[in-house]
mmCIF file of C-alpha atoms in Angstrom:
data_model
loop_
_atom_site.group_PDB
_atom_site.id
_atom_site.type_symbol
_atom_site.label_atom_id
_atom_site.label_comp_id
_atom_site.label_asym_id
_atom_site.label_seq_id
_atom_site.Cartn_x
_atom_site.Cartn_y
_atom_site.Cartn_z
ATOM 1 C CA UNK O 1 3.367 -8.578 19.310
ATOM 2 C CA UNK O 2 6.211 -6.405 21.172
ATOM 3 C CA UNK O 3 5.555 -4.848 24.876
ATOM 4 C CA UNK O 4 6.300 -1.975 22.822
ATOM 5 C CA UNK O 5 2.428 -2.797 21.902
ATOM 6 C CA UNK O 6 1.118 -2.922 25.219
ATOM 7 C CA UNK O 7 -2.459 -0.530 25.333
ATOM 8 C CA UNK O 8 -2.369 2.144 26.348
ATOM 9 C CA UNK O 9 -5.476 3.036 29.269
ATOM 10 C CA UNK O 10 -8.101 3.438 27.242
ATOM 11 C CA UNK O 11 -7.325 2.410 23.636
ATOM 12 C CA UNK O 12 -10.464 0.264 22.298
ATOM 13 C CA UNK O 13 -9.190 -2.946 20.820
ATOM 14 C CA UNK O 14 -11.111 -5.339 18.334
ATOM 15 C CA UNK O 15 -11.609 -9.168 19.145
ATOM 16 C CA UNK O 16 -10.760 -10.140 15.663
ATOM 17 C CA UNK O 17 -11.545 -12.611 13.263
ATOM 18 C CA UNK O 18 -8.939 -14.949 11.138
ATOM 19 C CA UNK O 19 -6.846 -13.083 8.836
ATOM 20 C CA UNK O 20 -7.562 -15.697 6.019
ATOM 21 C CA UNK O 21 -8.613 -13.949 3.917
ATOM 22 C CA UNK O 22 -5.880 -13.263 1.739
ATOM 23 C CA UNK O 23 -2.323 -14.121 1.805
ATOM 24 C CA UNK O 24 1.119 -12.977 1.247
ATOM 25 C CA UNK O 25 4.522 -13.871 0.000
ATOM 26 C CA UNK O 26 7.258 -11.846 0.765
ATOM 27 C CA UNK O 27 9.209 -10.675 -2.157
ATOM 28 C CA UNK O 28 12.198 -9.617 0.265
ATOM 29 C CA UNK O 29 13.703 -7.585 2.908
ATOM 30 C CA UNK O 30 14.521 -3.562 3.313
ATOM 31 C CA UNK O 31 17.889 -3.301 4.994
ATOM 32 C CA UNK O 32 17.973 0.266 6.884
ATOM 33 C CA UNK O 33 20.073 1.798 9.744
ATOM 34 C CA UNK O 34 17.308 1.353 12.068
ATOM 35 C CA UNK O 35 17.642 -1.918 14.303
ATOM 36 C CA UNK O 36 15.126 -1.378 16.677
ATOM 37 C CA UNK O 37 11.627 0.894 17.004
ATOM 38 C CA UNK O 38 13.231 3.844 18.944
ATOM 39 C CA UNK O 39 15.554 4.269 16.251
ATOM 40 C CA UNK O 40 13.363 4.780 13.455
ATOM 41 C CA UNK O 41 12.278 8.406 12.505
ATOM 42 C CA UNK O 42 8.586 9.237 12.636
ATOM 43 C CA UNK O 43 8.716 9.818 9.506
ATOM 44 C CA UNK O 44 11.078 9.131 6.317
ATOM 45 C CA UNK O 45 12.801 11.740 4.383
ATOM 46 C CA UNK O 46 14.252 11.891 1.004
ATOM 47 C CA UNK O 47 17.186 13.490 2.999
ATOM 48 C CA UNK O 48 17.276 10.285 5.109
ATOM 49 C CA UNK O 49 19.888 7.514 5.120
ATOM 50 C CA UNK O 50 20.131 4.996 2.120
ATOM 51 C CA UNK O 51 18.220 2.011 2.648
ATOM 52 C CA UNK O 52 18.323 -1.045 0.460
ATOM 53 C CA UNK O 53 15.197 -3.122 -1.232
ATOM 54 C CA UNK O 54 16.718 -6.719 -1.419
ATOM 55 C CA UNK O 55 14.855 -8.838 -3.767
ATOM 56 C CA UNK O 56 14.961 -12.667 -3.622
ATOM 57 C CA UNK O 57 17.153 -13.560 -7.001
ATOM 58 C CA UNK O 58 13.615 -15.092 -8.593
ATOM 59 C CA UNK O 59 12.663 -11.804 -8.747
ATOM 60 C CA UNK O 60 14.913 -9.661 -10.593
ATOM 61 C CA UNK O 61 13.898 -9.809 -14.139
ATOM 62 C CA UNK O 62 10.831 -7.926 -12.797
ATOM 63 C CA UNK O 63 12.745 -4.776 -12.055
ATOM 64 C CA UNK O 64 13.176 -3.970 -15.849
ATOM 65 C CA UNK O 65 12.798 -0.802 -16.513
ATOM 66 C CA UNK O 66 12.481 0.804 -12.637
ATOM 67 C CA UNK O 67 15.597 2.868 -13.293
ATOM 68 C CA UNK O 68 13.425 5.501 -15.228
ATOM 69 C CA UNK O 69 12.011 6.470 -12.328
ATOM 70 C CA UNK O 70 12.955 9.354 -9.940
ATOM 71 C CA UNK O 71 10.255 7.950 -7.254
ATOM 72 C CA UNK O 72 8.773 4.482 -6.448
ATOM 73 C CA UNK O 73 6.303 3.659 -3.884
ATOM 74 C CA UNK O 74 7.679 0.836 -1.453
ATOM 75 C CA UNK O 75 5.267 -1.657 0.436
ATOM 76 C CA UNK O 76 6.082 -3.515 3.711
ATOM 77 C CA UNK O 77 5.016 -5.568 6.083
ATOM 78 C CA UNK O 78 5.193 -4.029 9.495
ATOM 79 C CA UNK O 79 5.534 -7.859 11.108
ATOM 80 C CA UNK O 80 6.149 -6.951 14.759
ATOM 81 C CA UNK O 81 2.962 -4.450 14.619
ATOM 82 C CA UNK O 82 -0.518 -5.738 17.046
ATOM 83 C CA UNK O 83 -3.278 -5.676 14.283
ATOM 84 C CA UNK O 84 -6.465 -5.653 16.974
ATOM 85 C CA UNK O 85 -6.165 -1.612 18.038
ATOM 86 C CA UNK O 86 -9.411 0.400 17.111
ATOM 87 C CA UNK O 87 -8.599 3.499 18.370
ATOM 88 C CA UNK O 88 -5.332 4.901 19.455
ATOM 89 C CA UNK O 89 -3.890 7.664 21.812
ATOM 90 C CA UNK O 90 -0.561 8.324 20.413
ATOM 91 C CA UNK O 91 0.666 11.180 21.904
ATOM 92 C CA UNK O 92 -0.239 9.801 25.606
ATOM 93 C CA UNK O 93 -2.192 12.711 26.199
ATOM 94 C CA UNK O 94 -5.888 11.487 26.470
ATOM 95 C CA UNK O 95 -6.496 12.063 22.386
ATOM 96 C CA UNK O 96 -8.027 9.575 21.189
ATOM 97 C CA UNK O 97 -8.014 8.936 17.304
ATOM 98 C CA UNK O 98 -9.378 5.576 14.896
ATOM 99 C CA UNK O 99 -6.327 3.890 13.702
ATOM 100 C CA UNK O 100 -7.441 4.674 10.115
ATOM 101 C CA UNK O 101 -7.016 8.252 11.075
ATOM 102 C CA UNK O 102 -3.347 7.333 11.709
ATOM 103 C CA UNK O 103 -0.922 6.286 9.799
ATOM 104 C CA UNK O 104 0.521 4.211 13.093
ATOM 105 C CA UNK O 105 2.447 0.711 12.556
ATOM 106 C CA UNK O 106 -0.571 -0.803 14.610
ATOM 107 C CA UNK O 107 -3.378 -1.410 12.411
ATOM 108 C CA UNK O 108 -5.863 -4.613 11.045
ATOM 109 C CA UNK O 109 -2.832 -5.332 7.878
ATOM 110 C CA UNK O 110 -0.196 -3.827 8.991
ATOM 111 C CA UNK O 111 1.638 -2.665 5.109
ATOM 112 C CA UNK O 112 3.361 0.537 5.143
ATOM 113 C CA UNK O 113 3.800 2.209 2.373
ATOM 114 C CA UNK O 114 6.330 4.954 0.910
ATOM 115 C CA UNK O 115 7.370 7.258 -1.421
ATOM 116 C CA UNK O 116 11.061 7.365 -1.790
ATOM 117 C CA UNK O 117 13.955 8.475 -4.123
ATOM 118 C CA UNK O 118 15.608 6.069 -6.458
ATOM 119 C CA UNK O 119 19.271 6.255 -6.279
ATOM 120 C CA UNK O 120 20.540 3.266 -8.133
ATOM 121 C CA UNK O 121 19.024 -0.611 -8.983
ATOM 122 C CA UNK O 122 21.752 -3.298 -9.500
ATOM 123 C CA UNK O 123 20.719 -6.846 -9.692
ATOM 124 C CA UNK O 124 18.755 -7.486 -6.707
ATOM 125 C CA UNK O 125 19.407 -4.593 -4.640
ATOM 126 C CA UNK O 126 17.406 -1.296 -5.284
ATOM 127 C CA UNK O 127 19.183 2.056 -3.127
ATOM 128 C CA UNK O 128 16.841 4.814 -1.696
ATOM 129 C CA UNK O 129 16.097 7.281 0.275
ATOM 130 C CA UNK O 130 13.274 8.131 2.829
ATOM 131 C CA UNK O 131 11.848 5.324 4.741
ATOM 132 C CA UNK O 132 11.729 4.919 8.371
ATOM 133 C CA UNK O 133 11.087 1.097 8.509
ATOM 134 C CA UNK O 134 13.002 -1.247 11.048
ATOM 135 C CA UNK O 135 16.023 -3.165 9.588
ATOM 136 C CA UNK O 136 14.846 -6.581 7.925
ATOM 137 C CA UNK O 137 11.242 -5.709 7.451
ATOM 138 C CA UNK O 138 9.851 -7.932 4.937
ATOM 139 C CA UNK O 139 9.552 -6.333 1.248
ATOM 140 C CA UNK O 140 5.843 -7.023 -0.358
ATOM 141 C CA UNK O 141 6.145 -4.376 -3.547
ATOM 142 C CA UNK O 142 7.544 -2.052 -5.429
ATOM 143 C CA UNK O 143 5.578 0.507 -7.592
ATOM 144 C CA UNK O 144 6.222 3.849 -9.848
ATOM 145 C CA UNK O 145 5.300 6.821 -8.169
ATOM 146 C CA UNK O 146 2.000 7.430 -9.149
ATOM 147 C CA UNK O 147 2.622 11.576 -10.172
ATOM 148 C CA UNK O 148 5.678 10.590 -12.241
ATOM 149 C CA UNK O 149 3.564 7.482 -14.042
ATOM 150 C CA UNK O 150 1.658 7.059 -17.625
ATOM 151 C CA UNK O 151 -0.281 4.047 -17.875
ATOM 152 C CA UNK O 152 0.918 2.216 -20.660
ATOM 153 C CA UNK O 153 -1.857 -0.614 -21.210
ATOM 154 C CA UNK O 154 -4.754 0.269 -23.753
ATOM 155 C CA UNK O 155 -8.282 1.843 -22.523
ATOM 156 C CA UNK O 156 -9.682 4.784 -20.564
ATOM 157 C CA UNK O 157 -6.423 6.487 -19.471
ATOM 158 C CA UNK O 158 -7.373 9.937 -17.609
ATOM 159 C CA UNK O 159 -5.093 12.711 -17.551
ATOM 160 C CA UNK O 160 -3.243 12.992 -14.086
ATOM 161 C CA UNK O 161 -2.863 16.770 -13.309
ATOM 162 C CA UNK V 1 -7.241 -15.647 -12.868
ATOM 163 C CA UNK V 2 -9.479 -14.736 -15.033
ATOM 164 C CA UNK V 3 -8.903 -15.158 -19.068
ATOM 165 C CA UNK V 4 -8.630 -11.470 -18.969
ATOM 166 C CA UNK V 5 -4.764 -12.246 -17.374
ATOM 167 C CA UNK V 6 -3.969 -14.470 -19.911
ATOM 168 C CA UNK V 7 -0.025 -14.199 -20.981
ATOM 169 C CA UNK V 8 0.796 -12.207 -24.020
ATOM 170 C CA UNK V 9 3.514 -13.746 -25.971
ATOM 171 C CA UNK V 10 7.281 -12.995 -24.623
ATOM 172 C CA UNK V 11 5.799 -12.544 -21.261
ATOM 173 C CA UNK V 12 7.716 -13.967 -18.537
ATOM 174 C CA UNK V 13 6.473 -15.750 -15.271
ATOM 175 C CA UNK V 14 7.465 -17.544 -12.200
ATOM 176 C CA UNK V 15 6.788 -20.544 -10.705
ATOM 177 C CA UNK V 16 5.802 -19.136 -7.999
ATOM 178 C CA UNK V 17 6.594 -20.247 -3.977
ATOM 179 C CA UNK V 18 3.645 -20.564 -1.495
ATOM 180 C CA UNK V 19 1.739 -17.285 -0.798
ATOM 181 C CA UNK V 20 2.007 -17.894 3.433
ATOM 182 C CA UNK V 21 4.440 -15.472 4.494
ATOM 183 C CA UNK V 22 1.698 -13.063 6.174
ATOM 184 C CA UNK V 23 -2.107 -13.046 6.242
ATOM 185 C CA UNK V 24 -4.733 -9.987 5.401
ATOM 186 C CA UNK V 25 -8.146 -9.910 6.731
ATOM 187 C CA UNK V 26 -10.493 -7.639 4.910
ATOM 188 C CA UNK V 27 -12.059 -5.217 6.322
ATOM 189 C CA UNK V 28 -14.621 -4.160 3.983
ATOM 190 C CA UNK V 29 -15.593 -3.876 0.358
ATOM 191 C CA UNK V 30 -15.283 -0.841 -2.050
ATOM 192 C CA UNK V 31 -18.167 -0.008 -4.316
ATOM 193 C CA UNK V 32 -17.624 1.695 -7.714
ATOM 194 C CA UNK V 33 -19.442 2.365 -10.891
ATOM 195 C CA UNK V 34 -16.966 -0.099 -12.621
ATOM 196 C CA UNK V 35 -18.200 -3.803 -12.573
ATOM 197 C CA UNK V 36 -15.699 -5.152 -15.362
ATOM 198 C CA UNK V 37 -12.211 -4.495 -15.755
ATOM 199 C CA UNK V 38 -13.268 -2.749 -19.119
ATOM 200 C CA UNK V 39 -15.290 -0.109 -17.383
ATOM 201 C CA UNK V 40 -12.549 0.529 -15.116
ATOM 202 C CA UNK V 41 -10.308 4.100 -16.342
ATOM 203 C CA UNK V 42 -6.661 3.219 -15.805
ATOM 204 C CA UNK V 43 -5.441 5.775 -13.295
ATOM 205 C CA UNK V 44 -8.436 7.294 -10.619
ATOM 206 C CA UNK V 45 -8.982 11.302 -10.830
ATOM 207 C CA UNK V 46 -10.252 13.487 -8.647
ATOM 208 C CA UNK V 47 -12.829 14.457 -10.655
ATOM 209 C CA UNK V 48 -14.029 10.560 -11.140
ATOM 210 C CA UNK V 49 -17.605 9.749 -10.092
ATOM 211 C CA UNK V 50 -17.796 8.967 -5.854
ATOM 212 C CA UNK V 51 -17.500 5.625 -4.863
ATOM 213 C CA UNK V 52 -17.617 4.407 -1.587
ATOM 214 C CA UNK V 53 -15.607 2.249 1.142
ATOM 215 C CA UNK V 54 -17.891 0.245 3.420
ATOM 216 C CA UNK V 55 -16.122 -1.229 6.255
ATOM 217 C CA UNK V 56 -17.721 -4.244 8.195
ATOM 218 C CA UNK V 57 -19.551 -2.853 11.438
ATOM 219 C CA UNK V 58 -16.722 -3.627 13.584
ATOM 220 C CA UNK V 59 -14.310 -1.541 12.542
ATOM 221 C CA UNK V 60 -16.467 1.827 12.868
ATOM 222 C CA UNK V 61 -14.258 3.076 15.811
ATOM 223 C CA UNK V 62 -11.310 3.661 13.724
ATOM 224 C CA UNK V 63 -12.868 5.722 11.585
ATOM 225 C CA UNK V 64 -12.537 8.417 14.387
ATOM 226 C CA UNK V 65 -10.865 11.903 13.443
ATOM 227 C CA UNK V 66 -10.716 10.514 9.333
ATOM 228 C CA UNK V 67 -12.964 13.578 8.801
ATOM 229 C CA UNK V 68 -10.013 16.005 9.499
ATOM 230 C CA UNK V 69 -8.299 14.793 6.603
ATOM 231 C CA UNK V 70 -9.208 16.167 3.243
ATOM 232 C CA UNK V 71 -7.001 13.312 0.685
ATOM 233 C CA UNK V 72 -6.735 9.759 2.670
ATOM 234 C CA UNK V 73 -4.858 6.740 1.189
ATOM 235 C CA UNK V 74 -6.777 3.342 -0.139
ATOM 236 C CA UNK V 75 -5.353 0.002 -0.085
ATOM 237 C CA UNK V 76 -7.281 -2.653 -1.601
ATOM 238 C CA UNK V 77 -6.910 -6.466 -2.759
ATOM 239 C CA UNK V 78 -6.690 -6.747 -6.422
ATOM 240 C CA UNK V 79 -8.719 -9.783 -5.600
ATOM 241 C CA UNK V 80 -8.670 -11.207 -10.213
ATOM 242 C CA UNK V 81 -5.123 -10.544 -10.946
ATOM 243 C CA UNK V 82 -2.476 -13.045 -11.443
ATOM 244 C CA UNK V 83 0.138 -13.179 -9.185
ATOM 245 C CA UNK V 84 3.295 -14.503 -11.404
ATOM 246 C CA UNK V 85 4.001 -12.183 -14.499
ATOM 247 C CA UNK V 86 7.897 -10.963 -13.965
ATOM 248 C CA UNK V 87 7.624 -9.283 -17.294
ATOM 249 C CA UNK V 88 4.560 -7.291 -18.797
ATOM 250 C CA UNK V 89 3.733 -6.051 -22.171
ATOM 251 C CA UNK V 90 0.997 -3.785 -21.394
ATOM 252 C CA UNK V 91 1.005 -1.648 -24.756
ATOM 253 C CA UNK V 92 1.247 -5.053 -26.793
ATOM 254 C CA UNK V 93 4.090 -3.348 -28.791
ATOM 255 C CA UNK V 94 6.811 -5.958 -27.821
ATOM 256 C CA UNK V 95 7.990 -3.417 -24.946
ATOM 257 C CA UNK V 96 8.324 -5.253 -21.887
ATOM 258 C CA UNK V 97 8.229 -4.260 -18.780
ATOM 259 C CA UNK V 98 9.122 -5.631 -15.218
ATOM 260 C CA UNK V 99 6.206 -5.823 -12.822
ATOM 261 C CA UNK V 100 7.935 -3.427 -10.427
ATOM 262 C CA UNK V 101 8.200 -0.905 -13.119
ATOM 263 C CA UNK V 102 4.734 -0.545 -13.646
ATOM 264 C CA UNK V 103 1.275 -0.190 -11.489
ATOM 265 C CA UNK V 104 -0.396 -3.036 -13.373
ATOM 266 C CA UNK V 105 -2.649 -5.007 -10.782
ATOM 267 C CA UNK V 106 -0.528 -7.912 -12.311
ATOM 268 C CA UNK V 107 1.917 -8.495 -9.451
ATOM 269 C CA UNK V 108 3.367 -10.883 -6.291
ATOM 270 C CA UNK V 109 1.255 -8.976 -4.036
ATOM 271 C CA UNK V 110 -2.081 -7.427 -5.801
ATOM 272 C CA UNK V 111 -2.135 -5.017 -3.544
ATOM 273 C CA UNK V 112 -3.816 -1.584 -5.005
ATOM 274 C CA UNK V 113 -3.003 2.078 -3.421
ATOM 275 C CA UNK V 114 -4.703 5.043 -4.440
ATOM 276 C CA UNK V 115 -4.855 8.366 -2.704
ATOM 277 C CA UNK V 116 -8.312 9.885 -3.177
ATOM 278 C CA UNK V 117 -10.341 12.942 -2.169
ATOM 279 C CA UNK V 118 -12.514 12.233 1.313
ATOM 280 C CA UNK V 119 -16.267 13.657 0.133
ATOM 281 C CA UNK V 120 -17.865 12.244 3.865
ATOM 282 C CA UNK V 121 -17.867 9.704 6.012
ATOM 283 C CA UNK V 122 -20.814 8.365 7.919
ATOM 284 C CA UNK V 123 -21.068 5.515 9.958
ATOM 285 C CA UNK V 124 -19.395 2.709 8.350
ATOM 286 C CA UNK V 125 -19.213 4.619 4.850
ATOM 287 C CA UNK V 126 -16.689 6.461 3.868
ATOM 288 C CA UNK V 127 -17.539 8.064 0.133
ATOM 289 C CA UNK V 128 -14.661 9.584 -1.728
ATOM 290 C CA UNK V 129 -13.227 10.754 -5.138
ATOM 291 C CA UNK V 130 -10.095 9.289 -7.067
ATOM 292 C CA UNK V 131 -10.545 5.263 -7.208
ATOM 293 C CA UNK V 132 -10.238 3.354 -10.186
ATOM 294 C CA UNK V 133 -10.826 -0.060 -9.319
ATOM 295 C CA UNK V 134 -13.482 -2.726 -9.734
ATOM 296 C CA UNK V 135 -17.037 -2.518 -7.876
ATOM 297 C CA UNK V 136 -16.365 -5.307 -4.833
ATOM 298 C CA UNK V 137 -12.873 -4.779 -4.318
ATOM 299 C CA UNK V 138 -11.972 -6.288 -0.582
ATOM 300 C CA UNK V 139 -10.963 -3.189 1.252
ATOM 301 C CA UNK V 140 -7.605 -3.623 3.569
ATOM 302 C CA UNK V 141 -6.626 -0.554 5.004
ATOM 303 C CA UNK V 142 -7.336 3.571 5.351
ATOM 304 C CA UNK V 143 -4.400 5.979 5.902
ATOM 305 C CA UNK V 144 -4.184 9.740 6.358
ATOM 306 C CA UNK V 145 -2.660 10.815 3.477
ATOM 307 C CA UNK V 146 0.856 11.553 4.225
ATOM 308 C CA UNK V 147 1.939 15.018 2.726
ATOM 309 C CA UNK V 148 -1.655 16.493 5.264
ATOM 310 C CA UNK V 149 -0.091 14.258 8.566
ATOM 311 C CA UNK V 150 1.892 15.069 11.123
ATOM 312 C CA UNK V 151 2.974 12.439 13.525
ATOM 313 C CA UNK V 152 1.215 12.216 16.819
ATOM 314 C CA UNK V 153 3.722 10.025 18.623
ATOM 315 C CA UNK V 154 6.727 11.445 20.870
ATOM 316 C CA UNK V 155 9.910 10.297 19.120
ATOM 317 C CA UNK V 156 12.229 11.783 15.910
ATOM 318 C CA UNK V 157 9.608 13.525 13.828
ATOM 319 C CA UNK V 158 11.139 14.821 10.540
ATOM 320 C CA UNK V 159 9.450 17.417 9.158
ATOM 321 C CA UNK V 160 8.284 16.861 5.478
ATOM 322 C CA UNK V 161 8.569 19.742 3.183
#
């Protein structure tokens, strides 16, 4: 946890329990332009800089087939986030709001998740554009867009409008 | 791993490293009308029956201000999927497939995202439209959908279209 973290007067924090519940292996790392917290935008945009998905070599057989897509959803562990904040006042102006009303770094699991453009996938390294994650966050998964996907398996597929 | 994850022939896994890169606490359950994986329709629709996220008691606080939203984002923990499958054949047609390529709950980090339509939330319950995953899913995380959020926090806000 960052000073960047420090409460803010007022914020209600949790006195919480073991994370043991489940665990994680990181898959990789997301390089982007953005080396520390004041340089990442609020917000990413699919006019934003390219950023690159770096997959550990193991891997890249499981990236068949992404290259159809326009859009994939990117997950990532936000590791220098506090995970204890209940409610929040991010503006600094006496609002408060619950951290699941947010979509703030600081929250119980800390995964952020994107939508982002596709530009190219070669080997390990998938190019996009739109997020506004720090430089070496660790990569946990990569997803079609759910609007541009079919399911393929066998069953009770519904109709996405 | 349930039988039900059993490999299909061609399919290709990995020996796997440890999962204890990051931690996830829980912090709830989801309850659905789908108690198998056969009852379960492949994508979630708005128009699916409600089902409802029940967060321990703790975490009531950050529910605050979730009732503006009218769409909110679900993770969840895939909590019977194998974690190793590189390749997939979900049709059983011989096309394979790389994990990141599809939203199969077969993947390094089972970790499920839906966005869904809020009905209410009351208390600890928060009762919505749009999931399609099994009754007793662990619940990790609640997110303002992002195409309704604005950023609260003072920085470089991009606007999304």
């Amino acid at each position: 946890m960052s000073q960047e973290d420090a409460l803010r007067p007022g914020e209600q924090r949790l006195a919480i329990a073991p994370d043991d519940d489940a665990a994680l292996r990181f898959i990789g790392h997301i390089e982007t332009p953005f080396p520390e917290r004041a340089d990442c935008p609020r917000q990413g945009s699919e006019e934003g800089p390219e950023c690159t998905l770096v997959l550990k070599s193991d891997y890249a057989p499981a990236l068949l087939g992404l290259e159809g897509f326009d859009r994939i959803e990117v997950l990532y562990w936000l590791h220098r986030a506090r995970r204890d904040l209940l409610t929040q006042n991010p503006g600094q102006d006496g609002v408060f709001r619950g951290t699941f009303s947010l979509r703030s770094p600081l929250r119980p699991n800390p995964i952020g998740t994107s939508v982002v453009r596709l530009i190219r996938a070669e080997g390990c390294r998938v190019t996009v554009r739109g997020l506004d994650c720090l430089d070496q966050t660790p990569l946990l998964d990569i997803k079609p867009y759910r609007c541009d996907y079919a399911p393929l398996a066998k069953g009770k597929n519904i109709k996405v409008k």
